[in-house]
Amino acid sequence: VPRDSKDRMVRSAASLIGSRGVSATSFTEVLAASGSPRGSIYYHFPSGKEQLTRDAVQLVAGHVLARQASCRATTPRGVLDCFIGMWREVVVASHGSAGCAVAGVAVDTTPDQADLLDLVRASFRSWVDLLADQFAATGLHAGRCRPVAVATVAGLEGALILCRAERGVAPLDTVARELARLLPGRGRED
Amino acid sequence: VPRDSKDRMVRSAASLIGSRGVSATSFTEVLAASGSPRGSIYYHFPSGKEQLTRDAVQLVAGHVLARQASCRATTPRGVLDCFIGMWREVVVASHGSAGCAVAGVAVDTTPDQADLLDLVRASFRSWVDLLADQFAATGLHAGRCRPVAVATVAGLEGALILCRAERGVAPLDTVARELARLLPGRGRED
Amino acid sequence: VPRDSKDRMVRSAASLIGSRGVSATSFTEVLAASGSPRGSIYYHFPSGKEQLTRDAVQLVAGHVLARQASCRATTPRGVLDCFIGMWREVVVASHGSAGCAVAGVAVDTTPDQADLLDLVRASFRSWVDLLADQFAATGLHAGRCRPVAVATVAGLEGALILCRAERGVAPLDTVARELARLLPGRGRED
Amino acid sequence: VPRDSKDRMVRSAASLIGSRGVSATSFTEVLAASGSPRGSIYYHFPSGKEQLTRDAVQLVAGHVLARQASCRATTPRGVLDCFIGMWREVVVASHGSAGCAVAGVAVDTTPDQADLLDLVRASFRSWVDLLADQFAATGLHAGRCRPVAVATVAGLEGALILCRAERGVAPLDTVARELARLLPGRGRED
DNA sequence: ACCTTCGGGACTCCCCGTTTCT
DNA sequence: AGAAACGGGGAGTCCCGAAGGT
């Protein structure tokens, strides 16, 4: 199957971009990680690196969206746990070194790459939208859904950065607990 | 004024790294932004780009720390506003494109640059420590100080990324409001 | 003809290294001399300058070996003339400025480049071995073959240096005459 | 004594140039080897690297000349042994890695540095002249003095190169024995 | 039609030999 | 004598077209 080669490249790119940003991710590394020959790049990605980057962002954005959409939680808390839990896995497995490719692109994108930033924005918005919908569906007060969803995504991305620095999951767990406090629940405890 | 040249370079580097990450920040750009001549690099930063990067991280880490330390808030909410407000300024001024150099380094650092990541960790910790101290001094329940401080830093860094994508302050304001909810206050309102 | 480009580069490098040593030979000059674009280097010589240097040394070592092997002399004196004559041509043509790339590498090689020096040693040895064989085949006393061969190579390399300084062939001719005296011949004349 | 610092620099330069050629010898290394501060260079050597190189060549040339002049040999063979013996010491001590600074300059000098090459020529000639005089004074046939002197210097310089490659004195010893055969002596033995 | 070798410039970082001001 | 600052290349290599092999 010829598609396999391209897929491996995109997957490798997504992983590398999450770990070190776009600029620090060279074609050479992507090729090495995916085992593809050098000349194949412009066959699969005629527009070069930008196209590979776009594909990588779309891959992880879509993957996260799909996985969260399949969440069958019945409470806001369940929705939150589902979202955080998905990321927690990779942080634990990589001792914090794995990151989010969408954030990786957001961070080292210059103003002249507007279309790439547009894609990043769309990705984040799709997550926020889905989370807000799921919060609403599980009974969260209408006016709270979007703010909490935004805080969730922001908290997650920020926590991923702290996890890299700390080389562990601790910050993500702390942030997750605080995010949970934004949801109605077992009454006030502070 | 001999000191001036180096300072300008570090300042420019910090700004550029915040905006596009380390790898995407070339010496050439730093030089252009600071108006320095090429040969000065090797003199001021014998260890090259890593040293410039370290100095840039330390500059912003120290700057943020100093500015936050000078905050004269008397309530946890005041502490939070002080911290967020400091970042809000630059986000507004740059329409979201300015970012945090510490995060910029964290994102595109490979595992072999352990010392750089150590510096990043130390920077984040210094912020968390200071915030926790200030929360405690303004009456926040002891057990809540550190978790809230961690959430604050994570929320800020994540919000900065969302602000880049959205090209505006909206996400930061949303996150700030949610962080405020983690503090004891005017009773429950949801 | 795809092979041509690489060959031209190696040939240019060999010539330049012979004339000014390795360190003084920049890639830029090699490229200019061979008419190749800069990007071709990484493709043809993935290990960079060391690889180009190795190839250059092997080129001249092999060339000299082949040319000397094709010598059809029937006396030791004929063998010597053949070897010296081959070098004499280039010295005359360049007014002494052309040198031996093998010596060029030998001279500016630091101790940490052991493998390069190994190649140089192998090259010199191959010349000495061939000369010794040819001396033996043309009737030189067995015990004299290797010493005379070593003296021939040393005398040649030293003479090339003197020719550079004198900007002419005179030293080489003098050395050639003296080397001839090491061979049995027309009786003693001093 | 201020002279001391300059002397140490010239001495270090001579040694380094002999070991790796001129281009591969950086001011930084010379400074490190001589323990001098960077800013002193242009105080001692207003014309920069060329002047340092010239001084290094003159130091070596003068040193060799003086030492050979002090040789009290009474036979041509004694003169030869004196000259070779002086170099043999440093080759043995350095396992072949030490070389001759004059040759080092000769090898990586480009045609545009005519004056440096002039100095090299003068140095070699001074050695040849002295040797020829000494050979004459010890009874060598007049017509043989200069050719043998030239062969001696050429053989020495070539042998030094071979010694580098072989990492030992063997080639120099072989060459010395052959040079001795150019002198009248115990009758023919081949 | 699919893929890959081969080749092409444009940087990036490094560092080197200098000059100027103390 | 020396600290500070200066430009100019050096190698490396990155991201990419264009022509050929299967």
PDB file of C-alpha atoms in Angstrom, chain B residues 56-172:
ATOM      1  CA  ALA B  56      17.446  35.349  27.261  1.00  0.00           C
ATOM      2  CA  VAL B  57      15.586  32.888  29.452  1.00  0.00           C
ATOM      3  CA  GLN B  58      17.203  34.264  32.558  1.00  0.00           C
ATOM      4  CA  LEU B  59      16.387  37.790  31.504  1.00  0.00           C
ATOM      5  CA  VAL B  60      12.667  37.212  31.148  1.00  0.00           C
ATOM      6  CA  ALA B  61      12.494  34.866  34.119  1.00  0.00           C
ATOM      7  CA  GLY B  62      14.187  37.452  36.270  1.00  0.00           C
ATOM      8  CA  HIS B  63      12.189  40.302  34.864  1.00  0.00           C
ATOM      9  CA  VAL B  64       8.878  38.586  35.523  1.00  0.00           C
ATOM     10  CA  LEU B  65       9.996  37.585  38.982  1.00  0.00           C
ATOM     11  CA  ALA B  66      11.079  41.096  39.870  1.00  0.00           C
ATOM     12  CA  ARG B  67       7.960  42.677  38.538  1.00  0.00           C
ATOM     13  CA  GLN B  68       5.706  40.236  40.327  1.00  0.00           C
ATOM     14  CA  ALA B  69       7.716  40.656  43.538  1.00  0.00           C
ATOM     15  CA  SER B  70       7.012  44.354  43.434  1.00  0.00           C
ATOM     16  CA  CYS B  71       3.271  43.671  43.427  1.00  0.00           C
ATOM     17  CA  ARG B  72       1.584  45.201  46.467  1.00  0.00           C
ATOM     18  CA  ALA B  73      -1.650  43.236  46.416  1.00  0.00           C
ATOM     19  CA  THR B  74      -3.475  42.478  49.614  1.00  0.00           C
ATOM     20  CA  THR B  75      -5.756  39.741  48.361  1.00  0.00           C
ATOM     21  CA  PRO B  76      -5.146  36.527  46.382  1.00  0.00           C
ATOM     22  CA  ARG B  77      -7.195  38.029  43.613  1.00  0.00           C
ATOM     23  CA  GLY B  78      -4.904  41.020  43.542  1.00  0.00           C
ATOM     24  CA  VAL B  79      -1.884  38.759  43.237  1.00  0.00           C
ATOM     25  CA  LEU B  80      -3.450  36.927  40.333  1.00  0.00           C
ATOM     26  CA  ASP B  81      -4.445  40.135  38.572  1.00  0.00           C
ATOM     27  CA  CYS B  82      -0.966  41.478  38.965  1.00  0.00           C
ATOM     28  CA  PHE B  83       0.579  38.407  37.354  1.00  0.00           C
ATOM     29  CA  ILE B  84      -1.899  38.160  34.503  1.00  0.00           C
ATOM     30  CA  GLY B  85      -1.940  41.890  33.953  1.00  0.00           C
ATOM     31  CA  MET B  86       1.765  41.988  33.349  1.00  0.00           C
ATOM     32  CA  TRP B  87       1.407  39.559  30.448  1.00  0.00           C
ATOM     33  CA  ARG B  88      -1.800  41.064  29.187  1.00  0.00           C
ATOM     34  CA  GLU B  89      -0.012  44.224  28.246  1.00  0.00           C
ATOM     35  CA  VAL B  90       2.350  42.579  25.808  1.00  0.00           C
ATOM     36  CA  VAL B  91      -0.333  40.369  24.329  1.00  0.00           C
ATOM     37  CA  VAL B  92      -2.509  43.368  23.633  1.00  0.00           C
ATOM     38  CA  ALA B  93       0.361  45.373  22.242  1.00  0.00           C
ATOM     39  CA  SER B  94       1.375  42.610  19.869  1.00  0.00           C
ATOM     40  CA  HIS B  95      -2.090  41.375  18.964  1.00  0.00           C
ATOM     41  CA  GLY B  96      -1.241  38.044  20.469  1.00  0.00           C
ATOM     42  CA  SER B  97       1.910  37.438  18.564  1.00  0.00           C
ATOM     43  CA  ALA B  98       4.302  38.015  21.436  1.00  0.00           C
ATOM     44  CA  GLY B  99       4.934  34.992  23.564  1.00  0.00           C
ATOM     45  CA  CYS B 100       6.964  33.772  26.497  1.00  0.00           C
ATOM     46  CA  ALA B 101      10.613  33.032  25.812  1.00  0.00           C
ATOM     47  CA  VAL B 102      10.727  30.462  28.577  1.00  0.00           C
ATOM     48  CA  ALA B 103       7.958  28.508  26.907  1.00  0.00           C
ATOM     49  CA  GLY B 104       9.627  29.043  23.549  1.00  0.00           C
ATOM     50  CA  VAL B 105      12.729  27.347  24.834  1.00  0.00           C
ATOM     51  CA  ALA B 106      10.753  24.602  26.524  1.00  0.00           C
ATOM     52  CA  VAL B 107       8.952  23.735  23.327  1.00  0.00           C
ATOM     53  CA  ASP B 108      11.843  23.340  20.981  1.00  0.00           C
ATOM     54  CA  THR B 109      14.439  21.825  23.225  1.00  0.00           C
ATOM     55  CA  THR B 110      15.693  18.359  22.417  1.00  0.00           C
ATOM     56  CA  PRO B 111      16.500  15.866  25.160  1.00  0.00           C
ATOM     57  CA  ASP B 112      20.227  16.352  24.665  1.00  0.00           C
ATOM     58  CA  GLN B 113      20.016  19.930  25.863  1.00  0.00           C
ATOM     59  CA  ALA B 114      19.326  18.962  29.424  1.00  0.00           C
ATOM     60  CA  ASP B 115      20.917  22.016  30.959  1.00  0.00           C
ATOM     61  CA  LEU B 116      18.699  24.342  28.991  1.00  0.00           C
ATOM     62  CA  LEU B 117      15.645  22.460  30.159  1.00  0.00           C
ATOM     63  CA  ASP B 118      16.963  22.645  33.707  1.00  0.00           C
ATOM     64  CA  LEU B 119      17.058  26.394  33.428  1.00  0.00           C
ATOM     65  CA  VAL B 120      13.517  26.438  32.115  1.00  0.00           C
ATOM     66  CA  ARG B 121      12.355  24.324  35.023  1.00  0.00           C
ATOM     67  CA  ALA B 122      14.103  26.573  37.506  1.00  0.00           C
ATOM     68  CA  SER B 123      12.432  29.592  35.937  1.00  0.00           C
ATOM     69  CA  PHE B 124       8.956  28.161  36.122  1.00  0.00           C
ATOM     70  CA  ARG B 125       9.550  27.010  39.669  1.00  0.00           C
ATOM     71  CA  SER B 126      10.694  30.454  40.724  1.00  0.00           C
ATOM     72  CA  TRP B 127       7.429  31.891  39.464  1.00  0.00           C
ATOM     73  CA  VAL B 128       5.357  29.221  41.141  1.00  0.00           C
ATOM     74  CA  ASP B 129       7.241  29.680  44.400  1.00  0.00           C
ATOM     75  CA  LEU B 130       6.779  33.418  44.417  1.00  0.00           C
ATOM     76  CA  LEU B 131       3.103  33.200  43.552  1.00  0.00           C
ATOM     77  CA  ALA B 132       2.530  30.606  46.248  1.00  0.00           C
ATOM     78  CA  ASP B 133       4.253  32.815  48.803  1.00  0.00           C
ATOM     79  CA  GLN B 134       2.189  35.793  47.788  1.00  0.00           C
ATOM     80  CA  PHE B 135      -1.034  33.813  47.892  1.00  0.00           C
ATOM     81  CA  ALA B 136      -0.133  32.664  51.385  1.00  0.00           C
ATOM     82  CA  ALA B 137       0.735  36.165  52.511  1.00  0.00           C
ATOM     83  CA  THR B 138      -2.612  37.443  51.330  1.00  0.00           C
ATOM     84  CA  GLY B 139      -4.532  34.839  53.248  1.00  0.00           C
ATOM     85  CA  LEU B 140      -5.122  31.930  50.908  1.00  0.00           C
ATOM     86  CA  HIS B 141      -5.530  28.609  52.697  1.00  0.00           C
ATOM     87  CA  ALA B 142      -2.101  26.991  53.012  1.00  0.00           C
ATOM     88  CA  GLY B 143      -2.920  23.826  51.117  1.00  0.00           C
ATOM     89  CA  ARG B 144      -4.302  25.758  48.175  1.00  0.00           C
ATOM     90  CA  CYS B 145      -1.361  28.039  47.500  1.00  0.00           C
ATOM     91  CA  ARG B 146       0.868  25.796  45.402  1.00  0.00           C
ATOM     92  CA  PRO B 147      -1.844  24.108  43.334  1.00  0.00           C
ATOM     93  CA  VAL B 148      -3.314  27.449  42.442  1.00  0.00           C
ATOM     94  CA  ALA B 149       0.099  28.860  41.655  1.00  0.00           C
ATOM     95  CA  VAL B 150       0.841  25.942  39.321  1.00  0.00           C
ATOM     96  CA  ALA B 151      -2.532  26.312  37.657  1.00  0.00           C
ATOM     97  CA  THR B 152      -1.901  30.007  37.234  1.00  0.00           C
ATOM     98  CA  VAL B 153       1.404  29.527  35.447  1.00  0.00           C
ATOM     99  CA  ALA B 154       0.063  26.683  33.323  1.00  0.00           C
ATOM    100  CA  GLY B 155      -3.081  28.619  32.496  1.00  0.00           C
ATOM    101  CA  LEU B 156      -1.066  31.647  31.531  1.00  0.00           C
ATOM    102  CA  GLU B 157       1.309  29.752  29.252  1.00  0.00           C
ATOM    103  CA  GLY B 158      -1.520  27.871  27.616  1.00  0.00           C
ATOM    104  CA  ALA B 159      -3.494  31.064  27.186  1.00  0.00           C
ATOM    105  CA  LEU B 160      -0.550  32.738  25.510  1.00  0.00           C
ATOM    106  CA  ILE B 161      -0.544  29.983  22.917  1.00  0.00           C
ATOM    107  CA  LEU B 162      -4.270  30.353  22.332  1.00  0.00           C
ATOM    108  CA  CYS B 163      -3.825  34.098  22.056  1.00  0.00           C
ATOM    109  CA  ARG B 164      -1.293  33.603  19.293  1.00  0.00           C
ATOM    110  CA  ALA B 165      -3.737  31.438  17.415  1.00  0.00           C
ATOM    111  CA  GLU B 166      -6.627  33.825  17.971  1.00  0.00           C
ATOM    112  CA  ARG B 167      -4.520  36.916  17.400  1.00  0.00           C
ATOM    113  CA  GLY B 168      -6.013  38.629  20.421  1.00  0.00           C
ATOM    114  CA  VAL B 169      -6.336  38.684  24.207  1.00  0.00           C
ATOM    115  CA  ALA B 170      -9.687  37.006  24.474  1.00  0.00           C
ATOM    116  CA  PRO B 171      -8.383  33.596  25.608  1.00  0.00           C
ATOM    117  CA  LEU B 172      -6.182  35.161  28.264  1.00  0.00           C
TER     118      LEU B 172
END
